[in-house]
Short mmCIF file of N, CA, C and O in Angstrom, two decimals:
data_model
loop_
_atom_site.label_atom_id
_atom_site.label_comp_id
_atom_site.label_asym_id
_atom_site.label_seq_id
_atom_site.Cartn_x
_atom_site.Cartn_y
_atom_site.Cartn_z
N GLU U 1185 -84.98 -131.35 29.21
CA GLU U 1185 -85.85 -130.20 29.14
C GLU U 1185 -86.88 -130.21 30.27
O GLU U 1185 -87.18 -129.17 30.84
N ALA U 1186 -87.41 -131.39 30.61
CA ALA U 1186 -88.39 -131.48 31.70
C ALA U 1186 -87.79 -131.02 33.02
O ALA U 1186 -88.44 -130.34 33.81
N ILE U 1187 -86.54 -131.38 33.26
CA ILE U 1187 -85.88 -130.98 34.50
C ILE U 1187 -85.72 -129.47 34.56
O ILE U 1187 -85.95 -128.85 35.59
N LYS U 1188 -85.36 -128.86 33.45
CA LYS U 1188 -85.20 -127.41 33.39
C LYS U 1188 -86.51 -126.70 33.73
O LYS U 1188 -86.52 -125.74 34.48
N VAL U 1189 -87.61 -127.21 33.21
CA VAL U 1189 -88.93 -126.61 33.48
C VAL U 1189 -89.25 -126.69 34.97
O VAL U 1189 -89.68 -125.72 35.58
N VAL U 1190 -89.02 -127.85 35.59
CA VAL U 1190 -89.31 -128.03 37.01
C VAL U 1190 -88.45 -127.12 37.87
O VAL U 1190 -88.93 -126.46 38.79
N GLU U 1191 -87.16 -127.06 37.57
CA GLU U 1191 -86.24 -126.24 38.36
C GLU U 1191 -86.55 -124.74 38.22
O GLU U 1191 -86.57 -124.01 39.20
N GLU U 1192 -86.82 -124.28 37.01
CA GLU U 1192 -87.05 -122.85 36.78
C GLU U 1192 -88.41 -122.39 37.26
O GLU U 1192 -88.58 -121.23 37.62
N ALA U 1193 -89.39 -123.28 37.30
CA ALA U 1193 -90.74 -122.90 37.70
C ALA U 1193 -90.95 -123.00 39.21
O ALA U 1193 -92.03 -122.70 39.69
N SER U 1194 -89.94 -123.43 39.94
CA SER U 1194 -90.05 -123.60 41.39
C SER U 1194 -91.26 -124.45 41.77
O SER U 1194 -92.02 -124.11 42.66
N ILE U 1195 -91.43 -125.53 41.06
CA ILE U 1195 -92.55 -126.45 41.32
C ILE U 1195 -92.27 -127.24 42.58
O ILE U 1195 -91.20 -127.81 42.75
N ASP U 1196 -93.24 -127.26 43.51
CA ASP U 1196 -93.07 -127.97 44.78
C ASP U 1196 -93.33 -129.46 44.63
O ASP U 1196 -92.66 -130.28 45.25
N VAL U 1197 -94.35 -129.82 43.85
CA VAL U 1197 -94.71 -131.23 43.69
C VAL U 1197 -94.88 -131.52 42.20
O VAL U 1197 -95.61 -130.82 41.50
N ALA U 1198 -94.20 -132.57 41.75
CA ALA U 1198 -94.34 -133.03 40.36
C ALA U 1198 -94.30 -134.55 40.36
O ALA U 1198 -93.53 -135.15 41.10
N TYR U 1199 -95.16 -135.13 39.58
CA TYR U 1199 -95.15 -136.58 39.43
C TYR U 1199 -94.47 -136.91 38.12
O TYR U 1199 -94.88 -136.43 37.06
N VAL U 1200 -93.41 -137.70 38.19
CA VAL U 1200 -92.64 -138.06 37.01
C VAL U 1200 -93.01 -139.49 36.63
O VAL U 1200 -92.78 -140.43 37.40
N ILE U 1201 -93.60 -139.63 35.47
CA ILE U 1201 -93.91 -140.95 34.94
C ILE U 1201 -93.21 -141.03 33.60
O ILE U 1201 -93.69 -140.52 32.59
N GLY U 1202 -92.05 -141.61 33.62
CA GLY U 1202 -91.25 -141.62 32.41
C GLY U 1202 -90.46 -142.91 32.28
O GLY U 1202 -90.64 -143.85 33.04
N GLY U 1203 -89.58 -142.90 31.34
CA GLY U 1203 -88.70 -144.04 31.13
C GLY U 1203 -87.46 -143.95 31.99
O GLY U 1203 -87.30 -143.02 32.79
N GLY U 1204 -86.58 -144.90 31.83
CA GLY U 1204 -85.38 -144.98 32.64
C GLY U 1204 -84.49 -143.76 32.55
O GLY U 1204 -83.89 -143.34 33.54
N ARG U 1205 -84.42 -143.15 31.38
CA ARG U 1205 -83.55 -141.97 31.21
C ARG U 1205 -84.10 -140.78 32.00
O ARG U 1205 -83.36 -140.13 32.74
N LEU U 1206 -85.39 -140.51 31.87
CA LEU U 1206 -85.99 -139.38 32.59
C LEU U 1206 -85.99 -139.62 34.10
O LEU U 1206 -85.59 -138.75 34.87
N ASN U 1207 -86.39 -140.80 34.52
CA ASN U 1207 -86.39 -141.12 35.95
C ASN U 1207 -84.98 -141.00 36.54
O ASN U 1207 -84.79 -140.43 37.61
N GLY U 1208 -84.00 -141.53 35.83
CA GLY U 1208 -82.61 -141.48 36.30
C GLY U 1208 -82.08 -140.06 36.38
O GLY U 1208 -81.34 -139.71 37.30
N ALA U 1209 -82.47 -139.22 35.42
CA ALA U 1209 -82.01 -137.83 35.42
C ALA U 1209 -82.53 -137.08 36.64
O ALA U 1209 -81.79 -136.32 37.27
N PHE U 1210 -83.80 -137.29 36.99
CA PHE U 1210 -84.35 -136.64 38.19
C PHE U 1210 -83.66 -137.16 39.45
O PHE U 1210 -83.35 -136.39 40.35
N MET U 1211 -83.43 -138.47 39.52
CA MET U 1211 -82.75 -139.04 40.70
C MET U 1211 -81.32 -138.52 40.82
O MET U 1211 -80.88 -138.17 41.90
N LYS U 1212 -80.61 -138.48 39.71
CA LYS U 1212 -79.21 -138.05 39.73
C LYS U 1212 -79.08 -136.62 40.24
O LYS U 1212 -78.12 -136.29 40.93
N ARG U 1213 -80.05 -135.77 39.97
CA ARG U 1213 -80.00 -134.37 40.40
C ARG U 1213 -80.59 -134.16 41.79
O ARG U 1213 -80.69 -133.04 42.26
N GLY U 1214 -81.02 -135.23 42.43
CA GLY U 1214 -81.55 -135.12 43.79
C GLY U 1214 -82.91 -134.46 43.87
O GLY U 1214 -83.27 -133.87 44.89
N LEU U 1215 -83.70 -134.57 42.80
CA LEU U 1215 -85.00 -133.92 42.74
C LEU U 1215 -86.16 -134.81 43.17
O LEU U 1215 -87.31 -134.39 43.12
N VAL U 1216 -85.86 -136.03 43.59
CA VAL U 1216 -86.92 -136.97 43.96
C VAL U 1216 -86.96 -137.13 45.47
O VAL U 1216 -85.95 -137.45 46.10
N ASP U 1217 -88.13 -136.91 46.06
CA ASP U 1217 -88.32 -137.07 47.50
C ASP U 1217 -88.99 -138.39 47.84
O ASP U 1217 -88.89 -138.86 48.96
N GLY U 1218 -89.72 -138.96 46.89
CA GLY U 1218 -90.43 -140.21 47.17
C GLY U 1218 -90.67 -141.01 45.91
O GLY U 1218 -90.64 -140.48 44.80
N LEU U 1219 -90.87 -142.30 46.10
CA LEU U 1219 -91.15 -143.21 45.00
C LEU U 1219 -92.39 -144.02 45.32
O LEU U 1219 -92.58 -144.45 46.46
N HIS U 1220 -93.23 -144.23 44.32
CA HIS U 1220 -94.39 -145.11 44.43
C HIS U 1220 -94.16 -146.20 43.40
O HIS U 1220 -94.26 -145.95 42.20
N ILE U 1221 -93.81 -147.39 43.86
CA ILE U 1221 -93.44 -148.48 42.96
C ILE U 1221 -94.48 -149.58 43.02
O ILE U 1221 -94.75 -150.13 44.09
N THR U 1222 -95.08 -149.89 41.87
CA THR U 1222 -96.05 -150.98 41.77
C THR U 1222 -95.30 -152.26 41.42
O THR U 1222 -94.50 -152.28 40.48
N ILE U 1223 -95.57 -153.30 42.19
CA ILE U 1223 -94.93 -154.59 41.96
C ILE U 1223 -95.98 -155.58 41.48
O ILE U 1223 -97.00 -155.78 42.15
N ASN U 1224 -95.74 -156.14 40.30
CA ASN U 1224 -96.63 -157.13 39.73
C ASN U 1224 -96.08 -158.52 40.00
O ASN U 1224 -94.86 -158.73 39.90
N PRO U 1225 -96.93 -159.49 40.32
CA PRO U 1225 -96.44 -160.82 40.67
C PRO U 1225 -96.10 -161.68 39.45
O PRO U 1225 -96.69 -162.73 39.19
N TYR U 1226 -95.11 -161.22 38.67
CA TYR U 1226 -94.65 -161.95 37.50
C TYR U 1226 -93.13 -161.96 37.52
O TYR U 1226 -92.50 -161.00 37.94
N VAL U 1227 -92.56 -163.03 37.00
CA VAL U 1227 -91.11 -163.11 36.86
C VAL U 1227 -90.81 -163.11 35.37
O VAL U 1227 -91.31 -163.95 34.63
N LEU U 1228 -90.00 -162.15 34.96
CA LEU U 1228 -89.64 -162.01 33.56
C LEU U 1228 -88.13 -162.19 33.40
O LEU U 1228 -87.36 -161.80 34.28
N GLY U 1229 -87.71 -162.68 32.29
CA GLY U 1229 -86.30 -162.85 32.03
C GLY U 1229 -85.61 -161.58 31.57
O GLY U 1229 -84.39 -161.48 31.58
N SER U 1230 -86.40 -160.60 31.19
CA SER U 1230 -85.84 -159.32 30.75
C SER U 1230 -86.92 -158.25 30.88
O SER U 1230 -88.08 -158.55 31.15
N GLY U 1231 -86.52 -157.03 30.67
CA GLY U 1231 -87.48 -155.93 30.76
C GLY U 1231 -86.76 -154.60 30.81
O GLY U 1231 -85.54 -154.53 30.69
N LYS U 1232 -87.53 -153.55 31.00
CA LYS U 1232 -86.96 -152.21 31.06
C LYS U 1232 -86.65 -151.85 32.50
O LYS U 1232 -87.40 -152.18 33.41
N ASN U 1233 -85.53 -151.16 32.69
CA ASN U 1233 -85.16 -150.67 34.01
C ASN U 1233 -85.93 -149.39 34.32
O ASN U 1233 -86.21 -148.61 33.41
N ILE U 1234 -86.24 -149.17 35.60
CA ILE U 1234 -86.93 -147.93 35.94
C ILE U 1234 -85.96 -146.75 35.98
O ILE U 1234 -86.39 -145.61 35.95
N PHE U 1235 -84.65 -147.04 36.04
CA PHE U 1235 -83.64 -146.00 35.99
C PHE U 1235 -82.58 -146.40 34.99
O PHE U 1235 -82.08 -147.53 35.01
N GLU U 1236 -82.22 -145.47 34.12
CA GLU U 1236 -81.11 -145.70 33.22
C GLU U 1236 -79.82 -145.72 34.04
O GLU U 1236 -79.75 -145.11 35.11
N LYS U 1237 -78.82 -146.39 33.55
CA LYS U 1237 -77.54 -146.42 34.27
C LYS U 1237 -77.07 -145.00 34.54
O LYS U 1237 -76.93 -144.19 33.64
N ALA U 1238 -76.88 -144.71 35.82
CA ALA U 1238 -76.44 -143.37 36.21
C ALA U 1238 -75.67 -143.49 37.52
O ALA U 1238 -75.76 -144.50 38.22
N ASP U 1239 -74.93 -142.46 37.84
CA ASP U 1239 -74.10 -142.46 39.03
C ASP U 1239 -74.84 -141.83 40.21
O ASP U 1239 -74.70 -140.64 40.47
N PHE U 1240 -75.68 -142.62 40.89
CA PHE U 1240 -76.36 -142.15 42.09
C PHE U 1240 -76.69 -143.35 42.96
O PHE U 1240 -76.75 -144.48 42.50
N SER U 1241 -76.86 -143.07 44.24
CA SER U 1241 -77.22 -144.12 45.19
C SER U 1241 -77.98 -143.46 46.34
O SER U 1241 -77.50 -142.50 46.93
N TYR U 1242 -79.18 -143.94 46.61
CA TYR U 1242 -79.99 -143.41 47.69
C TYR U 1242 -80.54 -144.56 48.53
O TYR U 1242 -80.88 -145.62 47.99
N GLN U 1243 -80.66 -144.31 49.80
CA GLN U 1243 -81.35 -145.25 50.68
C GLN U 1243 -82.84 -144.89 50.63
O GLN U 1243 -83.20 -143.71 50.58
N LEU U 1244 -83.70 -145.91 50.65
CA LEU U 1244 -85.14 -145.70 50.65
C LEU U 1244 -85.73 -146.16 51.97
O LEU U 1244 -85.32 -147.19 52.51
N LYS U 1245 -86.69 -145.39 52.48
CA LYS U 1245 -87.40 -145.75 53.70
C LYS U 1245 -88.83 -146.12 53.31
O LYS U 1245 -89.55 -145.30 52.73
N LEU U 1246 -89.23 -147.36 53.62
CA LEU U 1246 -90.58 -147.81 53.30
C LEU U 1246 -91.60 -147.10 54.18
O LEU U 1246 -91.51 -147.15 55.40
N LEU U 1247 -92.56 -146.42 53.55
CA LEU U 1247 -93.59 -145.69 54.29
C LEU U 1247 -94.89 -146.48 54.37
O LEU U 1247 -95.59 -146.43 55.38
N ALA U 1248 -95.24 -147.18 53.27
CA ALA U 1248 -96.51 -147.91 53.25
C ALA U 1248 -96.48 -148.95 52.14
O ALA U 1248 -95.78 -148.80 51.15
N THR U 1249 -97.26 -150.00 52.35
CA THR U 1249 -97.48 -151.02 51.34
C THR U 1249 -98.98 -151.25 51.26
O THR U 1249 -99.66 -151.37 52.27
N LYS U 1250 -99.49 -151.29 50.03
CA LYS U 1250 -100.92 -151.50 49.84
C LYS U 1250 -101.14 -152.49 48.71
O LYS U 1250 -100.60 -152.31 47.62
N GLU U 1251 -101.92 -153.53 48.98
CA GLU U 1251 -102.29 -154.46 47.92
C GLU U 1251 -103.42 -153.83 47.13
O GLU U 1251 -104.41 -153.36 47.70
N ILE U 1252 -103.28 -153.81 45.80
CA ILE U 1252 -104.29 -153.13 45.00
C ILE U 1252 -105.19 -154.10 44.23
O ILE U 1252 -106.36 -153.85 44.11
N SER U 1253 -104.66 -155.19 43.71
CA SER U 1253 -105.49 -156.18 43.03
C SER U 1253 -104.64 -157.33 42.52
O SER U 1253 -103.48 -157.14 42.15
N LEU U 1254 -105.21 -158.51 42.52
CA LEU U 1254 -104.58 -159.70 41.94
C LEU U 1254 -103.13 -159.90 42.39
O LEU U 1254 -102.27 -160.26 41.61
N GLY U 1255 -102.85 -159.61 43.65
CA GLY U 1255 -101.51 -159.79 44.19
C GLY U 1255 -100.57 -158.64 43.91
O GLY U 1255 -99.42 -158.66 44.33
N ARG U 1256 -101.03 -157.63 43.19
CA ARG U 1256 -100.18 -156.46 42.92
C ARG U 1256 -100.13 -155.59 44.16
O ARG U 1256 -101.13 -155.43 44.86
N VAL U 1257 -98.95 -155.04 44.45
CA VAL U 1257 -98.80 -154.14 45.60
C VAL U 1257 -98.12 -152.85 45.16
O VAL U 1257 -97.36 -152.82 44.20
N VAL U 1258 -98.45 -151.78 45.87
CA VAL U 1258 -97.77 -150.50 45.68
C VAL U 1258 -96.98 -150.22 46.95
O VAL U 1258 -97.55 -150.24 48.05
N ASN U 1259 -95.70 -150.00 46.80
CA ASN U 1259 -94.85 -149.61 47.91
C ASN U 1259 -94.54 -148.12 47.79
O ASN U 1259 -94.13 -147.66 46.72
N ASP U 1260 -94.76 -147.40 48.87
CA ASP U 1260 -94.43 -145.97 48.91
C ASP U 1260 -93.15 -145.81 49.72
O ASP U 1260 -93.06 -146.29 50.85
N TYR U 1261 -92.17 -145.15 49.13
CA TYR U 1261 -90.88 -144.94 49.76
C TYR U 1261 -90.53 -143.47 49.87
O TYR U 1261 -90.88 -142.67 49.00
N GLU U 1262 -89.82 -143.12 50.92
CA GLU U 1262 -89.20 -141.81 51.05
C GLU U 1262 -87.74 -141.98 50.64
O GLU U 1262 -87.08 -142.94 51.04
N VAL U 1263 -87.25 -141.03 49.86
CA VAL U 1263 -85.83 -141.04 49.49
C VAL U 1263 -85.07 -140.36 50.62
O VAL U 1263 -85.32 -139.20 50.95
N VAL U 1264 -84.17 -141.09 51.28
CA VAL U 1264 -83.39 -140.56 52.39
C VAL U 1264 -82.20 -139.82 51.81
O VAL U 1264 -81.39 -140.39 51.08
N LYS U 1265 -82.11 -138.52 52.13
CA LYS U 1265 -81.03 -137.70 51.57
C LYS U 1265 -80.05 -137.29 52.64
O LYS U 1265 -80.34 -137.22 53.78
#
């Protein structure tokens, strides 16, 4: 439903903060131009994926990296289409 709203409203910029299913649905439809990924300095044996299993593959171009606190960094990527 969120994708339908974005497509029908001709929204130029939308920030998607969701789970793997929502993130994957936007990626699969080619609606994502950039990603802002925060990396925390922890190693976990399990966790949630940022994208649900879906049939898509994109190359990412690193635009910027910024350390924000306690070793955490935010990487900004452009989705190469």
